[in-house]
Amino acid sequence: MSRTVKETKAFLEELLGTYPEKTRKKREGHLAVKESCGDTSTGGESACSTCAVKSNVKSIPGVMTARGCAYAGSKGVVWGPIRDMVHLSHGPVGCGYYSWSTRRNLAQGKPGVDNFVPFQFTSDFQEQDIVYGGAQKLETICREINTLFPEAKGISIQSECPVGLIGDDIEASAKKMNDELGIDVIPVRCEGFRGVSQSLGHHIANDTIRDHVLGKGTLADPGPYDVAIIGDYNIGGDAWASRKILEELGLRVVAMWSGDGQLETMKLTHSVKLNLIHCYRSMNYIARHMEEAYGIPWLEYNFFGPTKIEASLRSIAARFDDKIIENAEKIIAKYKPAMNEVVSKYKARLDGKTVMLYVGGLRPRHVIGAYEDLGMKIIGSGYEFGHADDYKRTIPQLGVGTLVYDDVTQFELDELVKFIKPDLVGAGIKEKYVFQKMGVPFRQMHSWDYSGPYHGYDGFPIFARDMDMAINSPTWKLVKAPWDKEIR
Amino acid sequence: MNTAEWINTVEYKELNFARKSLVINPAKACQPLGAFFAAAGFEDTLPYEHGSQGCAAYFRNTLSRHFREPFPAVSDSMTEDAAVFGGRANMIEGLKNANEIYKPKMIAMCTSCMAEVIGDDLKAFISNAREAGSIPKELPVCYAHTPSFIGSHLTGYDNMLSGIIEGMSEGRYKEGERNGKINIIPGFEPHVENIREIKRYMALMNVDATVLADNTESFDSPVTGEYVMYNGKTTLDEAGDCVNATATLSMQAYSSIKTLKAMKIKYSQKTEAFNYPMGIAAFDRFLMKVSEITGNPIPASITHERGIAVDAVTDAHQYLHGKRFAIFGDPDMVMGLAGFLMEMGGEPVHIVCSNGSTKWGKEMEALLASSPYGASGKVYAGKDLWHMRSLLMTEPVDMLIGDSHGKYIARDADVPHVRIGFPIVDRVNLHRYPTIGYKGVINLITWIANSFVEDMDRRSDDAHFELLR
């Protein structure tokens, strides 16, 4: 349903008014309606108030935030998908258990031999480890990993809350084990109480990769077309779909960060000619570092939906020679008929349908184009853990009247959905069943709802099918019993 | 020999079992998950975690993935400053927000390990929050310390349940008086339909029973077009009055150690702990105990139902008899499963329980010793699914039974995997089927026997691909 800017603003006022005063004040800056806006990415005068949406600050106690923690950002997002090393959840059993294979980072290799992604390695802290410290245990664990998994190229130690609180020197243990075992043992200080969300965990993980991985290898045969994929976690095979296009373009993907990633190839990334960033939020840090330290330029791209894929292919190709530029046009022409077919099949069923998004790192903006390719309209979007630079990149892409919400509470999201009545909500598992109970079609947009890939030319037909399936499923017609006369 | 072959060997198994500190793929979670689970069984109750926010997100995700249901709960988002100064300020603000936004009738508070390591005192902080005017005097805030470095999700379930009973029954215990009811504790019950079954049997026997905690609707509620946030079915009045019951029966001994102890010692009740009574005989014993305690007879309708289940048992025993099983999961659940399998003539061979104690191990061994079909069974308390992998590869079985996490090793061992337990995140609707009671027996047989038959069909060559199975 379309609402005017005035109506929406009035509704937000009313919504905020139900909070205790202190909470109302804290929350009001996080909710906004897009009014009018030029391209504000340069921070020029055209910046409107919407672009100043408050972000990356502490969640308010007791409000039901969807946010996670630094451990989730480090182990769950950045480190976890690297397949040829063991990621130890260091501390009590829970964190590793809840993040065990739940992010759908697909990886090649034989589990337990040279792929350690679908595992929960934990030091399973007991009371005595809290009291006496876990250093000794950590060393024993590293030795045991080395014995049982001889092909593991390294170990990352992902700290859980207690580790930082009891003051264990995991850096010293890691150094000792690194020397003793002759494999990379990397301490990561991603205790869950650090920072305000997953986001600090991404940053900490980037920093540890910078300090312990980057630059540690030598690329045998560097070439002019060497690139790295940065910030694609291969959810449902996304990174493979992206890699395929880049290779078709004539580029050589030296490393994948970190979906289906390998420690060994990540060490070579400083040798590439261009870093290609998909999830800016979680990996801009390492790209900036490589730019400063090695002079490697980086480029953001977007492989969701044909419009964005084409634009991205052209901007990537423009960084290379004529051969690559020609290839880009060839690829675009080659896939155009198939993409047109997808659009013509689904646009008829989805044209004009409205969507509210609430997701993580890149998706609140990156998927907009894919929806628009299908004739759909984004009428609300927000980030769980975005920063100001994410909103600056997002708001120009939104139409006037679009709702913007940062670190939205479950209460706010429920009320906003009831108010603007979108045809589809795309968010996470915590939100999914709330909206389905309301009879609102929903897709999980973190895990692709166990589907995917959604990236690249391989992904778009699946994306289109899934959105159609969610919105046009005949099942929604069954929600009300035929004898129930009350019309909603 | 390459590594892929080596990890399947007896030599590797010995190395694997020699590890002392590393834990790989344990089938257990941490305390506050169980605390959230228990809290969801009470009327208009908001689960509240005092500690880091990431934990609450993980618990909500995990519960929602298994049940495919919403799981509303809050945390008070403690960060670095709370690590230094303690989480009092977070709780004062958190309780105010939680109460005013989500309007619960009760808040059930547990802790993350962060709050436990820094030593936050829940009782004192809650009282501070009341003094500060965060919450009204009359709003009950029940609490349990649930350190994740002690026990497992079962310990957390028990602690929270016990905390809720203590909190709600304050001033209500009438020594020497009994309210004529019995309490039933389902325990950490991933197959929530079991709770509905228990209630149905109690109704058939005219027994006035209070389920502690009845979270059936929290984990299996209808789509109506409206979202209902609170679905706990144990009323706060029942939670308060349960201390005056005649007896308390627990379906899962290891989910209710502390709670049962309080019922017995503090509230002078008869208590009885079962080990997830799967199978005919185990459920017979449960019903007879209920009959003995209440004096109510077991009606003919239940005997009739039992007969139908026994019919299913005799019809299908040939699919299970002599088959070798590996089972893993929570301590009571694996005991229940082993009992059921042996009753059918099946042989539990590898029994792994990551959160099983030494005491549990002895009880499990005694159970195996009670049947000739338990002769080849070996019990592994405190071991994990990587240990189980070595067992499957070196001493093969015909089937693996346990939660979805077992799928990797079932694939490596090339055996069918029947999903029972928590979490089940790769199959739909299994939580909607009972696994206990006589209908539960029929379901277990259906899943297990048909999995064998499907597996046989898939593997058969044309000549052996028969119509009759």
PDB file of N, CA, C and O in Angstrom, chain B residues 306-351:
ATOM      1  N   ARG B 306      -3.822 -48.749  22.871  1.00  0.00           N
ATOM      2  CA  ARG B 306      -2.596 -49.538  23.068  1.00  0.00           C
ATOM      3  C   ARG B 306      -2.592 -50.737  22.132  1.00  0.00           C
ATOM      4  O   ARG B 306      -1.582 -51.070  21.507  1.00  0.00           O
ATOM      5  N   GLY B 307      -3.752 -51.375  22.025  1.00  0.00           N
ATOM      6  CA  GLY B 307      -3.869 -52.552  21.164  1.00  0.00           C
ATOM      7  C   GLY B 307      -3.557 -52.233  19.706  1.00  0.00           C
ATOM      8  O   GLY B 307      -2.907 -53.008  19.007  1.00  0.00           O
ATOM      9  N   ILE B 308      -4.003 -51.083  19.286  1.00  0.00           N
ATOM     10  CA  ILE B 308      -3.715 -50.672  17.898  1.00  0.00           C
ATOM     11  C   ILE B 308      -2.208 -50.482  17.708  1.00  0.00           C
ATOM     12  O   ILE B 308      -1.633 -50.895  16.703  1.00  0.00           O
ATOM     13  N   ALA B 309      -1.581 -49.867  18.705  1.00  0.00           N
ATOM     14  CA  ALA B 309      -0.125 -49.672  18.620  1.00  0.00           C
ATOM     15  C   ALA B 309       0.600 -51.014  18.610  1.00  0.00           C
ATOM     16  O   ALA B 309       1.558 -51.214  17.852  1.00  0.00           O
ATOM     17  N   VAL B 310       0.126 -51.938  19.442  1.00  0.00           N
ATOM     18  CA  VAL B 310       0.777 -53.255  19.484  1.00  0.00           C
ATOM     19  C   VAL B 310       0.579 -53.965  18.139  1.00  0.00           C
ATOM     20  O   VAL B 310       1.457 -54.681  17.656  1.00  0.00           O
ATOM     21  N   ASP B 311      -0.565 -53.729  17.527  1.00  0.00           N
ATOM     22  CA  ASP B 311      -0.800 -54.275  16.190  1.00  0.00           C
ATOM     23  C   ASP B 311       0.263 -53.754  15.218  1.00  0.00           C
ATOM     24  O   ASP B 311       0.833 -54.510  14.428  1.00  0.00           O
ATOM     25  N   ALA B 312       0.559 -52.444  15.311  1.00  0.00           N
ATOM     26  CA  ALA B 312       1.596 -51.854  14.448  1.00  0.00           C
ATOM     27  C   ALA B 312       2.956 -52.466  14.758  1.00  0.00           C
ATOM     28  O   ALA B 312       3.765 -52.720  13.859  1.00  0.00           O
ATOM     29  N   VAL B 313       3.175 -52.723  16.037  1.00  0.00           N
ATOM     30  CA  VAL B 313       4.451 -53.312  16.477  1.00  0.00           C
ATOM     31  C   VAL B 313       4.630 -54.702  15.887  1.00  0.00           C
ATOM     32  O   VAL B 313       5.661 -55.016  15.295  1.00  0.00           O
ATOM     33  N   THR B 314       3.594 -55.530  16.018  1.00  0.00           N
ATOM     34  CA  THR B 314       3.735 -56.903  15.526  1.00  0.00           C
ATOM     35  C   THR B 314       3.770 -56.934  14.000  1.00  0.00           C
ATOM     36  O   THR B 314       4.510 -57.709  13.412  1.00  0.00           O
ATOM     37  N   ASP B 315       2.989 -56.064  13.373  1.00  0.00           N
ATOM     38  CA  ASP B 315       3.004 -55.991  11.905  1.00  0.00           C
ATOM     39  C   ASP B 315       4.405 -55.674  11.375  1.00  0.00           C
ATOM     40  O   ASP B 315       4.792 -56.153  10.308  1.00  0.00           O
ATOM     41  N   ALA B 316       5.116 -54.813  12.095  1.00  0.00           N
ATOM     42  CA  ALA B 316       6.348 -54.246  11.527  1.00  0.00           C
ATOM     43  C   ALA B 316       7.619 -54.686  12.229  1.00  0.00           C
ATOM     44  O   ALA B 316       8.698 -54.228  11.884  1.00  0.00           O
ATOM     45  N   HIS B 317       7.501 -55.603  13.183  1.00  0.00           N
ATOM     46  CA  HIS B 317       8.708 -55.943  13.960  1.00  0.00           C
ATOM     47  C   HIS B 317       9.829 -56.458  13.060  1.00  0.00           C
ATOM     48  O   HIS B 317      10.989 -56.261  13.319  1.00  0.00           O
ATOM     49  N   GLN B 318       9.444 -57.098  11.961  1.00  0.00           N
ATOM     50  CA  GLN B 318      10.456 -57.712  11.092  1.00  0.00           C
ATOM     51  C   GLN B 318      11.394 -56.697  10.449  1.00  0.00           C
ATOM     52  O   GLN B 318      12.487 -57.033  10.032  1.00  0.00           O
ATOM     53  N   TYR B 319      10.955 -55.460  10.368  1.00  0.00           N
ATOM     54  CA  TYR B 319      11.808 -54.435   9.751  1.00  0.00           C
ATOM     55  C   TYR B 319      12.869 -53.915  10.723  1.00  0.00           C
ATOM     56  O   TYR B 319      13.820 -53.263  10.309  1.00  0.00           O
ATOM     57  N   LEU B 320      12.624 -54.143  12.007  1.00  0.00           N
ATOM     58  CA  LEU B 320      13.563 -53.629  13.013  1.00  0.00           C
ATOM     59  C   LEU B 320      14.365 -54.722  13.704  1.00  0.00           C
ATOM     60  O   LEU B 320      15.458 -54.470  14.206  1.00  0.00           O
ATOM     61  N   HIS B 321      13.804 -55.931  13.737  1.00  0.00           N
ATOM     62  CA  HIS B 321      14.431 -57.005  14.502  1.00  0.00           C
ATOM     63  C   HIS B 321      15.849 -57.304  13.998  1.00  0.00           C
ATOM     64  O   HIS B 321      16.059 -57.492  12.799  1.00  0.00           O
ATOM     65  N   GLY B 322      16.777 -57.304  14.933  1.00  0.00           N
ATOM     66  CA  GLY B 322      18.155 -57.654  14.581  1.00  0.00           C
ATOM     67  C   GLY B 322      18.934 -56.552  13.894  1.00  0.00           C
ATOM     68  O   GLY B 322      20.125 -56.691  13.618  1.00  0.00           O
ATOM     69  N   LYS B 323      18.284 -55.445  13.617  1.00  0.00           N
ATOM     70  CA  LYS B 323      18.992 -54.317  12.998  1.00  0.00           C
ATOM     71  C   LYS B 323      19.866 -53.638  14.057  1.00  0.00           C
ATOM     72  O   LYS B 323      19.503 -53.566  15.232  1.00  0.00           O
ATOM     73  N   ARG B 324      20.989 -53.137  13.581  1.00  0.00           N
ATOM     74  CA  ARG B 324      21.928 -52.461  14.492  1.00  0.00           C
ATOM     75  C   ARG B 324      21.772 -50.942  14.364  1.00  0.00           C
ATOM     76  O   ARG B 324      21.759 -50.402  13.262  1.00  0.00           O
ATOM     77  N   PHE B 325      21.650 -50.296  15.501  1.00  0.00           N
ATOM     78  CA  PHE B 325      21.393 -48.855  15.514  1.00  0.00           C
ATOM     79  C   PHE B 325      22.478 -48.088  16.256  1.00  0.00           C
ATOM     80  O   PHE B 325      22.994 -48.558  17.274  1.00  0.00           O
ATOM     81  N   ALA B 326      22.777 -46.897  15.721  1.00  0.00           N
ATOM     82  CA  ALA B 326      23.576 -45.930  16.479  1.00  0.00           C
ATOM     83  C   ALA B 326      22.620 -44.810  16.848  1.00  0.00           C
ATOM     84  O   ALA B 326      21.856 -44.345  15.994  1.00  0.00           O
ATOM     85  N   ILE B 327      22.631 -44.407  18.109  1.00  0.00           N
ATOM     86  CA  ILE B 327      21.723 -43.342  18.529  1.00  0.00           C
ATOM     87  C   ILE B 327      22.472 -42.280  19.323  1.00  0.00           C
ATOM     88  O   ILE B 327      23.444 -42.566  20.014  1.00  0.00           O
ATOM     89  N   PHE B 328      22.015 -41.031  19.158  1.00  0.00           N
ATOM     90  CA  PHE B 328      22.610 -39.954  19.953  1.00  0.00           C
ATOM     91  C   PHE B 328      21.543 -38.917  20.277  1.00  0.00           C
ATOM     92  O   PHE B 328      20.511 -38.847  19.615  1.00  0.00           O
ATOM     93  N   GLY B 329      21.808 -38.129  21.294  1.00  0.00           N
ATOM     94  CA  GLY B 329      20.864 -37.082  21.690  1.00  0.00           C
ATOM     95  C   GLY B 329      20.920 -36.852  23.187  1.00  0.00           C
ATOM     96  O   GLY B 329      21.876 -37.277  23.856  1.00  0.00           O
ATOM     97  N   ASP B 330      19.899 -36.167  23.699  1.00  0.00           N
ATOM     98  CA  ASP B 330      19.834 -35.877  25.131  1.00  0.00           C
ATOM     99  C   ASP B 330      19.692 -37.182  25.920  1.00  0.00           C
ATOM    100  O   ASP B 330      19.159 -38.169  25.409  1.00  0.00           O
ATOM    101  N   PRO B 331      20.154 -37.174  27.187  1.00  0.00           N
ATOM    102  CA  PRO B 331      20.251 -38.431  27.947  1.00  0.00           C
ATOM    103  C   PRO B 331      18.936 -39.227  28.044  1.00  0.00           C
ATOM    104  O   PRO B 331      18.953 -40.444  27.819  1.00  0.00           O
ATOM    105  N   ASP B 332      17.848 -38.551  28.377  1.00  0.00           N
ATOM    106  CA  ASP B 332      16.607 -39.307  28.523  1.00  0.00           C
ATOM    107  C   ASP B 332      16.103 -39.794  27.168  1.00  0.00           C
ATOM    108  O   ASP B 332      15.565 -40.892  27.049  1.00  0.00           O
ATOM    109  N   MET B 333      16.290 -38.956  26.148  1.00  0.00           N
ATOM    110  CA  MET B 333      15.801 -39.336  24.834  1.00  0.00           C
ATOM    111  C   MET B 333      16.503 -40.593  24.318  1.00  0.00           C
ATOM    112  O   MET B 333      15.861 -41.484  23.771  1.00  0.00           O
ATOM    113  N   VAL B 334      17.804 -40.697  24.515  1.00  0.00           N
ATOM    114  CA  VAL B 334      18.484 -41.898  24.029  1.00  0.00           C
ATOM    115  C   VAL B 334      18.094 -43.116  24.864  1.00  0.00           C
ATOM    116  O   VAL B 334      17.996 -44.230  24.339  1.00  0.00           O
ATOM    117  N   MET B 335      17.805 -42.902  26.139  1.00  0.00           N
ATOM    118  CA  MET B 335      17.321 -44.037  26.947  1.00  0.00           C
ATOM    119  C   MET B 335      15.968 -44.501  26.433  1.00  0.00           C
ATOM    120  O   MET B 335      15.714 -45.699  26.274  1.00  0.00           O
ATOM    121  N   GLY B 336      15.094 -43.537  26.154  1.00  0.00           N
ATOM    122  CA  GLY B 336      13.778 -43.878  25.627  1.00  0.00           C
ATOM    123  C   GLY B 336      13.879 -44.620  24.302  1.00  0.00           C
ATOM    124  O   GLY B 336      13.216 -45.639  24.082  1.00  0.00           O
ATOM    125  N   LEU B 337      14.756 -44.112  23.449  1.00  0.00           N
ATOM    126  CA  LEU B 337      14.938 -44.730  22.135  1.00  0.00           C
ATOM    127  C   LEU B 337      15.484 -46.148  22.252  1.00  0.00           C
ATOM    128  O   LEU B 337      15.000 -47.075  21.591  1.00  0.00           O
ATOM    129  N   ALA B 338      16.488 -46.301  23.113  1.00  0.00           N
ATOM    130  CA  ALA B 338      17.108 -47.618  23.274  1.00  0.00           C
ATOM    131  C   ALA B 338      16.068 -48.613  23.784  1.00  0.00           C
ATOM    132  O   ALA B 338      15.986 -49.756  23.305  1.00  0.00           O
ATOM    133  N   GLY B 339      15.256 -48.170  24.736  1.00  0.00           N
ATOM    134  CA  GLY B 339      14.219 -49.040  25.289  1.00  0.00           C
ATOM    135  C   GLY B 339      13.238 -49.466  24.204  1.00  0.00           C
ATOM    136  O   GLY B 339      12.891 -50.643  24.079  1.00  0.00           O
ATOM    137  N   PHE B 340      12.824 -48.511  23.397  1.00  0.00           N
ATOM    138  CA  PHE B 340      11.887 -48.804  22.313  1.00  0.00           C
ATOM    139  C   PHE B 340      12.498 -49.789  21.318  1.00  0.00           C
ATOM    140  O   PHE B 340      11.866 -50.767  20.907  1.00  0.00           O
ATOM    141  N   LEU B 341      13.744 -49.537  20.918  1.00  0.00           N
ATOM    142  CA  LEU B 341      14.380 -50.392  19.910  1.00  0.00           C
ATOM    143  C   LEU B 341      14.504 -51.835  20.408  1.00  0.00           C
ATOM    144  O   LEU B 341      14.198 -52.786  19.677  1.00  0.00           O
ATOM    145  N   MET B 342      14.905 -51.964  21.665  1.00  0.00           N
ATOM    146  CA  MET B 342      15.077 -53.320  22.201  1.00  0.00           C
ATOM    147  C   MET B 342      13.740 -54.045  22.295  1.00  0.00           C
ATOM    148  O   MET B 342      13.660 -55.250  22.054  1.00  0.00           O
ATOM    149  N   GLU B 343      12.710 -53.303  22.605  1.00  0.00           N
ATOM    150  CA  GLU B 343      11.362 -53.867  22.674  1.00  0.00           C
ATOM    151  C   GLU B 343      10.931 -54.415  21.310  1.00  0.00           C
ATOM    152  O   GLU B 343      10.170 -55.373  21.205  1.00  0.00           O
ATOM    153  N   MET B 344      11.445 -53.812  20.253  1.00  0.00           N
ATOM    154  CA  MET B 344      11.114 -54.237  18.890  1.00  0.00           C
ATOM    155  C   MET B 344      12.073 -55.316  18.379  1.00  0.00           C
ATOM    156  O   MET B 344      11.966 -55.755  17.239  1.00  0.00           O
ATOM    157  N   GLY B 345      13.054 -55.669  19.185  1.00  0.00           N
ATOM    158  CA  GLY B 345      14.050 -56.635  18.728  1.00  0.00           C
ATOM    159  C   GLY B 345      15.222 -55.995  18.010  1.00  0.00           C
ATOM    160  O   GLY B 345      16.071 -56.674  17.433  1.00  0.00           O
ATOM    161  N   GLY B 346      15.277 -54.677  18.038  1.00  0.00           N
ATOM    162  CA  GLY B 346      16.412 -53.967  17.440  1.00  0.00           C
ATOM    163  C   GLY B 346      17.555 -53.878  18.447  1.00  0.00           C
ATOM    164  O   GLY B 346      17.352 -54.034  19.652  1.00  0.00           O
ATOM    165  N   GLU B 347      18.744 -53.625  17.937  1.00  0.00           N
ATOM    166  CA  GLU B 347      19.916 -53.613  18.812  1.00  0.00           C
ATOM    167  C   GLU B 347      20.607 -52.254  18.818  1.00  0.00           C
ATOM    168  O   GLU B 347      21.253 -51.884  17.842  1.00  0.00           O
ATOM    169  N   PRO B 348      20.466 -51.526  19.906  1.00  0.00           N
ATOM    170  CA  PRO B 348      21.245 -50.288  20.021  1.00  0.00           C
ATOM    171  C   PRO B 348      22.715 -50.653  20.206  1.00  0.00           C
ATOM    172  O   PRO B 348      23.043 -51.428  21.103  1.00  0.00           O
ATOM    173  N   VAL B 349      23.557 -50.152  19.338  1.00  0.00           N
ATOM    174  CA  VAL B 349      24.970 -50.555  19.375  1.00  0.00           C
ATOM    175  C   VAL B 349      25.865 -49.421  19.892  1.00  0.00           C
ATOM    176  O   VAL B 349      26.601 -49.585  20.850  1.00  0.00           O
ATOM    177  N   HIS B 350      25.780 -48.258  19.232  1.00  0.00           N
ATOM    178  CA  HIS B 350      26.568 -47.103  19.703  1.00  0.00           C
ATOM    179  C   HIS B 350      25.607 -46.086  20.301  1.00  0.00           C
ATOM    180  O   HIS B 350      24.704 -45.612  19.608  1.00  0.00           O
ATOM    181  N   ILE B 351      25.822 -45.742  21.542  1.00  0.00           N
ATOM    182  CA  ILE B 351      24.924 -44.783  22.203  1.00  0.00           C
ATOM    183  C   ILE B 351      25.769 -43.610  22.699  1.00  0.00           C
ATOM    184  O   ILE B 351      26.551 -43.747  23.641  1.00  0.00           O
TER     185      ILE B 351
END
